[in-house]
Structures are given as C-alpha cells and as structure tokens.
C-alpha cells in the first residue's frame, strides 16, 4: 500500500513507521480540514478530529469526503468524517467546540492542524501549543488566496494579534474556491508529513497560489514568553437564551461586528444598542458590547454560524 511513498528518496520504511506511530489532531473539518484529515489518514497517521458543526448543502461543494445524503441529514462533521477516515487509520472524533475548558482533547498528539475558519480558535490553538510545546500548522483559504505556516519556535499570537475579531473576511462572506482551499490544505499536509517523518520544516508564511513566501519572526509577546495565555483563560462564551433554539455568543468584536453586519445583511432594526439583520435568510442581532444572538441547533452550531458569517 505504501510502496510509492517508500520509493521516494530520503523516505522509506523507517519514515513510514514514524508516521504510523504518530498522532495528529485536526481542528475543523470544512474545506481545508477535511482535505488535511484525509491525506494524513491515507499515510496511516492516527487522528483526533474535532468539529462543532453539522453538515449543510454547501459542504458537498467544499469537501470530497462528505456525501449529499449526509448533508441532507445534517450529520455532525466529525462523525461523518470518521466514517470515511477510519478506513485508513485509527480515528477519535469529537463533536465539540474547542474552547478553554476542553483543550485537553489535544493532549498526547504530536502536531495540531488548523482547519478552523476564525481567528479566535487559532489564538486558542496557539496558546495551547505554546504552553505545551506542541507544533501546529496554520491553514486558511478565502476567495482565491490560501495560506499555510508551520509554528514551532515562532508564535501565532505575535504575528496575528493586531488582527481584530470580525475584521477579516470569511468563507461565508467572501466565498472560497475549492481548488484554493485544497491547495492550502495540501501544503499543510505536506509539512505535517515531513515533520512527523523527522524532517526539518521552514517556519515561514506561504501564500497560495502565488508561491510567495514571507519570513515572519516572533517579537516576544506574553504568550511566547510563557507569561500569560489569554485565550486559554476565557470563560464559556455561548449560552442558551429565552426562546426556542436561540443562543447568545459573547465576542469582543463590538462596534466592528455591528458595522460588518450592516454591510452583510438586510437591516430590520437598528438603534444605539444593537443592529438586527437577515443574512442569507438567517436573522442575527449584534449588540454594541459584542454579544450576538441568533437561532441555531445547539451551542456548537451557534458558534459555528458566528464564525462563518462574522469571522469571529
């Protein structure tokens, strides 16, 4: 099964054994994460897969591992992915929203792969990995541009902390070309396989498809100095509110989220406290203190929708 891999120069049976004795966590199983997970699984790498969301019709376009029937049934992404990936390797699936209270999910893995779609989840992954000396790889794809960067000695918080919550586009608002998300995911998978096989990985930001490579260095923030890990010390940000299937998601986006919702949706109400608008048929209320209220199936689904729509 692995003869073609073993025939590659500088790889062989020893490297294959390293891969098959390793374990990787993939957080987020959408357009990038599902590709990462599939390719790691085909190398025989043991997996932990984490996703809080349910399948929807658009996931048939975004990923090769989900079927139209699964999307119609709104199966949890983690469970649907496990059904496919366990053909190739051992898989633990977690239908959860990764947060400060459950980062233990990532314990005992050799590397963490980012398949998320929001900056706050990436700060959380970075905080966990910095604290526990676990390497991870950032992956992103928006519209027709993708990104991949291996983090070990460098610190994501240093590089991206000036990016405000809600200040960047998301796949929901800007779209994503599936070929670009696949390319970004394949770049990340290649780096992960090399690392787990014992090879050295360059810590630079790779931009896809231009091939531009940017040298990025940490500047010594509180996270990489090991002094504080703000993302790991947050409180539960999502709670059920009065009303059927209605949830409140607490964010720190504030006025920026208010402005973004006004741009994205058809506004039905606006005052000095909040704005309410319909985005793709879904009513969302954003308060000036950063709270967001919307209808969803459960807490995890609410957070997933906020990430997709608002980029938070």
Short mmCIF file of N, CA and C in Angstrom, two decimals, residues 135-260:
data_model
loop_
_atom_site.label_atom_id
_atom_site.label_comp_id
_atom_site.label_asym_id
_atom_site.label_seq_id
_atom_site.Cartn_x
_atom_site.Cartn_y
_atom_site.Cartn_z
N UNK A 135 4.01 21.54 18.23
CA UNK A 135 3.97 22.28 16.97
C UNK A 135 2.58 22.23 16.33
N UNK A 136 2.26 23.24 15.54
CA UNK A 136 0.99 23.25 14.83
C UNK A 136 1.14 23.98 13.51
N UNK A 137 0.17 23.79 12.62
CA UNK A 137 0.23 24.43 11.31
C UNK A 137 -1.06 25.20 11.05
N UNK A 138 -0.88 26.47 10.77
CA UNK A 138 -1.99 27.37 10.42
C UNK A 138 -2.34 27.19 8.95
N UNK A 139 -3.63 27.09 8.66
CA UNK A 139 -4.10 26.97 7.27
C UNK A 139 -5.32 27.86 7.09
N UNK A 140 -5.36 28.59 6.00
CA UNK A 140 -6.53 29.43 5.73
C UNK A 140 -6.74 29.53 4.23
N UNK A 141 -8.00 29.72 3.83
CA UNK A 141 -8.34 29.91 2.42
C UNK A 141 -9.56 30.81 2.34
N UNK A 142 -9.41 31.93 1.66
CA UNK A 142 -10.50 32.87 1.46
C UNK A 142 -10.49 33.30 0.00
N UNK A 143 -11.65 33.20 -0.63
CA UNK A 143 -11.79 33.58 -2.05
C UNK A 143 -10.77 32.81 -2.88
N UNK A 144 -9.80 33.51 -3.46
CA UNK A 144 -8.82 32.85 -4.33
C UNK A 144 -7.40 32.94 -3.78
N UNK A 145 -7.29 32.98 -2.46
CA UNK A 145 -5.96 33.05 -1.84
C UNK A 145 -5.92 32.13 -0.62
N UNK A 146 -4.80 31.39 -0.49
CA UNK A 146 -4.64 30.48 0.63
C UNK A 146 -3.35 30.75 1.38
N UNK A 147 -3.26 30.22 2.62
CA UNK A 147 -2.10 30.45 3.47
C UNK A 147 -1.76 29.18 4.24
N UNK A 148 -0.47 28.99 4.49
CA UNK A 148 -0.03 27.86 5.31
C UNK A 148 1.25 28.27 6.04
N UNK A 149 1.31 27.98 7.36
CA UNK A 149 2.52 28.30 8.11
C UNK A 149 2.69 27.34 9.27
N UNK A 150 3.88 26.76 9.36
CA UNK A 150 4.26 25.86 10.45
C UNK A 150 4.73 26.70 11.63
N UNK A 151 4.20 26.40 12.81
CA UNK A 151 4.59 27.10 14.03
C UNK A 151 5.21 26.12 15.02
N UNK A 152 6.43 26.41 15.42
CA UNK A 152 7.10 25.64 16.47
C UNK A 152 7.84 26.60 17.38
N UNK A 153 8.91 27.21 16.88
CA UNK A 153 9.60 28.23 17.66
C UNK A 153 8.92 29.59 17.53
N UNK A 154 8.25 29.81 16.41
CA UNK A 154 7.52 31.07 16.21
C UNK A 154 6.17 31.04 16.92
N UNK A 155 5.53 32.21 17.02
CA UNK A 155 4.30 32.36 17.79
C UNK A 155 3.23 33.06 16.95
N UNK A 156 2.10 32.40 16.77
CA UNK A 156 0.99 32.95 16.01
C UNK A 156 0.47 34.24 16.64
N UNK A 157 0.42 34.28 17.96
CA UNK A 157 -0.08 35.47 18.65
C UNK A 157 0.74 36.70 18.30
N UNK A 158 2.06 36.54 18.22
CA UNK A 158 2.92 37.65 17.83
C UNK A 158 2.59 38.15 16.43
N UNK A 159 2.36 37.21 15.53
CA UNK A 159 2.18 37.54 14.13
C UNK A 159 0.82 38.16 13.84
N UNK A 160 -0.22 37.64 14.52
CA UNK A 160 -1.59 37.99 14.14
C UNK A 160 -2.39 38.75 15.21
N UNK A 161 -1.79 39.12 16.32
CA UNK A 161 -2.60 39.70 17.40
C UNK A 161 -3.19 41.06 17.05
N UNK A 162 -2.69 41.72 16.03
CA UNK A 162 -3.24 43.02 15.64
C UNK A 162 -4.46 42.88 14.74
N UNK A 163 -4.80 41.63 14.36
CA UNK A 163 -5.99 41.40 13.55
C UNK A 163 -7.20 41.38 14.47
N UNK A 164 -8.10 42.34 14.33
CA UNK A 164 -9.26 42.44 15.22
C UNK A 164 -10.29 41.38 14.91
N UNK A 165 -10.97 40.91 15.97
CA UNK A 165 -12.07 39.95 15.77
C UNK A 165 -13.12 40.58 14.87
N UNK A 166 -13.55 39.81 13.85
CA UNK A 166 -14.54 40.32 12.92
C UNK A 166 -13.97 41.21 11.84
N UNK A 167 -12.65 41.43 11.87
CA UNK A 167 -12.02 42.34 10.92
C UNK A 167 -11.57 41.71 9.64
N UNK A 168 -11.74 40.41 9.49
CA UNK A 168 -11.32 39.74 8.27
C UNK A 168 -12.51 39.04 7.63
N UNK A 169 -12.39 38.80 6.33
CA UNK A 169 -13.46 38.12 5.62
C UNK A 169 -13.50 36.64 6.01
N UNK A 170 -14.61 36.00 5.70
CA UNK A 170 -14.78 34.58 5.97
C UNK A 170 -15.23 33.89 4.68
N UNK A 171 -15.22 32.56 4.70
CA UNK A 171 -15.71 31.81 3.53
C UNK A 171 -17.18 32.12 3.26
N UNK A 172 -17.93 32.37 4.34
CA UNK A 172 -19.36 32.66 4.20
C UNK A 172 -19.59 33.98 3.48
N UNK A 173 -18.74 34.98 3.76
CA UNK A 173 -18.95 36.31 3.21
C UNK A 173 -18.19 36.54 1.91
N UNK A 174 -16.99 36.00 1.80
CA UNK A 174 -16.16 36.24 0.62
C UNK A 174 -16.10 35.04 -0.31
N UNK A 175 -16.61 33.89 0.15
CA UNK A 175 -16.54 32.68 -0.65
C UNK A 175 -15.15 32.07 -0.63
N UNK A 176 -15.02 30.90 -1.22
CA UNK A 176 -13.71 30.27 -1.35
C UNK A 176 -13.73 29.32 -2.54
N UNK A 177 -12.70 29.39 -3.35
CA UNK A 177 -12.54 28.47 -4.46
C UNK A 177 -12.03 27.14 -3.91
N UNK A 178 -12.79 26.06 -4.15
CA UNK A 178 -12.43 24.78 -3.53
C UNK A 178 -11.02 24.34 -3.93
N UNK A 179 -10.59 24.71 -5.14
CA UNK A 179 -9.24 24.35 -5.56
C UNK A 179 -8.18 25.07 -4.72
N UNK A 180 -8.48 26.30 -4.29
CA UNK A 180 -7.54 27.04 -3.46
C UNK A 180 -7.47 26.44 -2.05
N UNK A 181 -8.63 26.13 -1.48
CA UNK A 181 -8.64 25.52 -0.16
C UNK A 181 -7.92 24.17 -0.17
N UNK A 182 -8.08 23.42 -1.26
CA UNK A 182 -7.39 22.13 -1.38
C UNK A 182 -5.88 22.33 -1.48
N UNK A 183 -5.45 23.33 -2.26
CA UNK A 183 -4.02 23.59 -2.38
C UNK A 183 -3.40 23.98 -1.03
N UNK A 184 -4.11 24.86 -0.31
CA UNK A 184 -3.61 25.26 1.01
C UNK A 184 -3.52 24.07 1.95
N UNK A 185 -4.56 23.23 1.91
CA UNK A 185 -4.58 22.05 2.77
C UNK A 185 -3.47 21.07 2.41
N UNK A 186 -3.20 20.92 1.13
CA UNK A 186 -2.14 20.01 0.70
C UNK A 186 -0.76 20.53 1.10
N UNK A 187 -0.56 21.84 1.05
CA UNK A 187 0.70 22.42 1.53
C UNK A 187 0.89 22.08 3.01
N UNK A 188 -0.18 22.25 3.77
CA UNK A 188 -0.12 21.98 5.20
C UNK A 188 0.11 20.49 5.47
N UNK A 189 -0.57 19.62 4.74
CA UNK A 189 -0.39 18.19 4.92
C UNK A 189 1.05 17.78 4.63
N UNK A 190 1.61 18.31 3.56
CA UNK A 190 2.99 18.00 3.19
C UNK A 190 3.95 18.37 4.33
N UNK A 191 3.75 19.55 4.91
CA UNK A 191 4.59 19.97 6.03
C UNK A 191 4.42 19.05 7.23
N UNK A 192 3.18 18.65 7.51
CA UNK A 192 2.91 17.77 8.64
C UNK A 192 3.58 16.41 8.45
N UNK A 193 3.45 15.86 7.25
CA UNK A 193 4.06 14.55 6.97
C UNK A 193 5.58 14.64 7.10
N UNK A 194 6.18 15.69 6.57
CA UNK A 194 7.62 15.86 6.68
C UNK A 194 8.05 15.94 8.14
N UNK A 195 7.32 16.75 8.91
CA UNK A 195 7.68 16.90 10.33
C UNK A 195 7.58 15.56 11.07
N UNK A 196 6.47 14.84 10.87
CA UNK A 196 6.26 13.59 11.58
C UNK A 196 7.22 12.50 11.12
N UNK A 197 7.76 12.66 9.92
CA UNK A 197 8.76 11.71 9.42
C UNK A 197 10.17 12.07 9.86
N UNK A 198 10.28 13.17 10.62
CA UNK A 198 11.58 13.54 11.18
C UNK A 198 12.37 14.54 10.36
N UNK A 199 11.72 15.23 9.43
CA UNK A 199 12.40 16.20 8.59
C UNK A 199 12.24 17.61 9.16
N UNK A 200 13.13 18.51 8.78
CA UNK A 200 13.07 19.90 9.21
C UNK A 200 12.06 20.69 8.37
N UNK A 201 11.31 21.59 9.02
CA UNK A 201 10.30 22.39 8.34
C UNK A 201 10.62 23.87 8.52
N UNK A 202 10.55 24.61 7.45
CA UNK A 202 10.77 26.05 7.49
C UNK A 202 9.55 26.75 8.10
N UNK A 203 9.79 27.69 9.00
CA UNK A 203 8.69 28.42 9.64
C UNK A 203 8.48 29.76 8.93
N UNK A 204 7.87 29.71 7.76
CA UNK A 204 7.57 30.92 7.01
C UNK A 204 6.13 30.85 6.54
N UNK A 205 5.56 32.00 6.24
CA UNK A 205 4.18 32.07 5.77
C UNK A 205 4.16 31.88 4.26
N UNK A 206 3.49 30.84 3.81
CA UNK A 206 3.41 30.53 2.39
C UNK A 206 2.06 30.98 1.86
N UNK A 207 2.07 31.72 0.77
CA UNK A 207 0.85 32.25 0.17
C UNK A 207 0.57 31.50 -1.13
N UNK A 208 -0.70 31.10 -1.28
CA UNK A 208 -1.11 30.23 -2.37
C UNK A 208 -2.18 30.96 -3.21
N UNK A 209 -2.12 30.91 -4.55
CA UNK A 209 -1.22 30.11 -5.38
C UNK A 209 0.00 30.86 -5.87
N UNK A 210 0.24 32.08 -5.38
CA UNK A 210 1.35 32.89 -5.90
C UNK A 210 2.71 32.26 -5.61
N UNK A 211 2.79 31.46 -4.54
CA UNK A 211 4.06 30.87 -4.17
C UNK A 211 4.94 31.81 -3.35
N UNK A 212 4.40 32.99 -3.03
CA UNK A 212 5.17 33.95 -2.24
C UNK A 212 5.41 33.38 -0.84
N UNK A 213 6.62 33.57 -0.35
CA UNK A 213 6.99 33.09 0.99
C UNK A 213 7.48 34.27 1.81
N UNK A 214 6.87 34.50 2.96
CA UNK A 214 7.22 35.61 3.82
C UNK A 214 7.90 35.11 5.08
N UNK A 215 9.06 35.67 5.38
CA UNK A 215 9.74 35.34 6.63
C UNK A 215 9.09 36.13 7.76
N UNK A 216 8.59 35.43 8.75
CA UNK A 216 7.88 36.06 9.87
C UNK A 216 8.54 35.61 11.17
N UNK A 217 8.86 36.56 12.02
CA UNK A 217 9.51 36.23 13.28
C UNK A 217 8.68 36.73 14.46
N UNK A 218 8.72 35.98 15.56
CA UNK A 218 8.04 36.40 16.78
C UNK A 218 8.76 37.59 17.39
N UNK A 219 8.00 38.45 18.08
CA UNK A 219 8.63 39.61 18.69
C UNK A 219 8.63 39.55 20.21
N UNK A 220 8.34 38.36 20.77
CA UNK A 220 8.45 38.19 22.21
C UNK A 220 7.23 38.63 22.99
N UNK A 221 6.03 38.23 22.59
CA UNK A 221 4.81 38.60 23.31
C UNK A 221 4.68 37.76 24.58
N UNK A 222 3.67 38.06 25.38
CA UNK A 222 3.48 37.37 26.66
C UNK A 222 3.21 35.88 26.48
N UNK A 223 2.64 35.51 25.32
CA UNK A 223 2.34 34.10 25.07
C UNK A 223 3.62 33.32 24.83
N UNK A 224 4.45 33.78 23.89
CA UNK A 224 5.66 33.01 23.59
C UNK A 224 6.71 33.15 24.68
N UNK A 225 6.57 34.15 25.56
CA UNK A 225 7.45 34.22 26.73
C UNK A 225 6.98 33.29 27.83
N UNK A 226 5.79 32.71 27.66
CA UNK A 226 5.26 31.79 28.66
C UNK A 226 4.73 32.46 29.90
N UNK A 227 4.38 33.75 29.79
CA UNK A 227 3.91 34.51 30.95
C UNK A 227 2.39 34.42 31.11
N UNK A 228 1.66 34.57 30.02
CA UNK A 228 0.20 34.53 30.05
C UNK A 228 -0.32 33.84 28.79
N UNK A 229 -1.48 33.22 28.93
CA UNK A 229 -2.15 32.58 27.80
C UNK A 229 -3.62 33.02 27.82
N UNK A 230 -3.89 34.25 27.37
CA UNK A 230 -5.25 34.81 27.46
C UNK A 230 -6.32 33.93 26.84
N UNK A 231 -6.02 33.33 25.70
CA UNK A 231 -7.03 32.52 25.01
C UNK A 231 -7.41 31.27 25.79
N UNK A 232 -6.51 30.81 26.68
CA UNK A 232 -6.78 29.60 27.46
C UNK A 232 -7.54 29.90 28.74
N UNK A 233 -7.66 31.18 29.08
CA UNK A 233 -8.28 31.56 30.35
C UNK A 233 -9.65 32.20 30.19
N UNK A 234 -10.23 32.11 29.01
CA UNK A 234 -11.54 32.71 28.78
C UNK A 234 -12.65 31.91 29.41
N UNK A 235 -13.81 32.52 29.50
CA UNK A 235 -15.00 31.86 30.05
C UNK A 235 -15.85 31.31 28.90
N UNK A 236 -16.84 30.50 29.25
CA UNK A 236 -17.76 29.98 28.24
C UNK A 236 -18.43 31.15 27.54
N UNK A 237 -18.35 31.15 26.23
CA UNK A 237 -18.84 32.34 25.53
C UNK A 237 -20.23 32.17 24.94
N UNK A 238 -20.80 30.97 25.01
CA UNK A 238 -22.10 30.74 24.40
C UNK A 238 -23.09 30.21 25.41
N UNK A 239 -24.27 30.82 25.46
CA UNK A 239 -25.31 30.39 26.39
C UNK A 239 -26.66 30.39 25.68
N UNK A 240 -27.55 29.52 26.16
CA UNK A 240 -28.93 29.50 25.64
C UNK A 240 -29.69 30.69 26.21
N UNK A 241 -30.56 31.27 25.40
CA UNK A 241 -31.37 32.38 25.87
C UNK A 241 -32.84 32.00 25.72
N UNK A 242 -33.69 32.79 26.32
CA UNK A 242 -35.12 32.51 26.27
C UNK A 242 -35.60 32.53 24.82
N UNK A 243 -36.27 31.47 24.43
CA UNK A 243 -36.70 31.35 23.05
C UNK A 243 -36.19 30.06 22.44
N UNK A 244 -37.00 29.42 21.66
CA UNK A 244 -36.64 28.12 21.10
C UNK A 244 -35.44 28.21 20.17
N UNK A 245 -34.43 27.37 20.44
CA UNK A 245 -33.23 27.28 19.60
C UNK A 245 -32.54 28.63 19.41
N UNK A 246 -32.49 29.43 20.47
CA UNK A 246 -31.85 30.74 20.37
C UNK A 246 -30.66 30.78 21.33
N UNK A 247 -29.52 31.31 20.83
CA UNK A 247 -28.29 31.32 21.62
C UNK A 247 -27.62 32.68 21.56
N UNK A 248 -26.92 32.99 22.65
CA UNK A 248 -26.12 34.21 22.70
C UNK A 248 -24.65 33.82 22.69
N UNK A 249 -23.89 34.42 21.77
CA UNK A 249 -22.45 34.19 21.66
C UNK A 249 -21.75 35.49 22.04
N UNK A 250 -20.93 35.44 23.08
CA UNK A 250 -20.22 36.64 23.54
C UNK A 250 -18.91 36.77 22.77
N UNK A 251 -18.70 37.93 22.15
CA UNK A 251 -17.45 38.18 21.43
C UNK A 251 -16.87 39.51 21.90
N UNK A 252 -15.69 39.82 21.41
CA UNK A 252 -15.08 41.11 21.74
C UNK A 252 -15.02 42.02 20.51
N UNK A 253 -15.88 41.73 19.52
CA UNK A 253 -15.84 42.49 18.28
C UNK A 253 -16.48 43.87 18.41
N UNK A 254 -17.54 43.99 19.22
CA UNK A 254 -18.16 45.29 19.47
C UNK A 254 -18.62 46.02 18.22
N UNK A 255 -18.22 47.29 18.11
CA UNK A 255 -18.69 48.15 17.02
C UNK A 255 -18.30 47.58 15.65
N UNK A 256 -17.17 46.89 15.60
CA UNK A 256 -16.73 46.34 14.33
C UNK A 256 -17.72 45.29 13.80
N UNK A 257 -18.25 44.47 14.73
CA UNK A 257 -19.24 43.47 14.33
C UNK A 257 -20.54 44.14 13.90
N UNK A 258 -20.92 45.21 14.58
CA UNK A 258 -22.11 45.97 14.21
C UNK A 258 -21.97 46.49 12.78
N UNK A 259 -20.83 47.08 12.47
CA UNK A 259 -20.59 47.62 11.13
C UNK A 259 -20.58 46.52 10.08
N UNK A 260 -19.99 45.39 10.43
CA UNK A 260 -19.90 44.30 9.46
C UNK A 260 -21.28 43.73 9.15
#
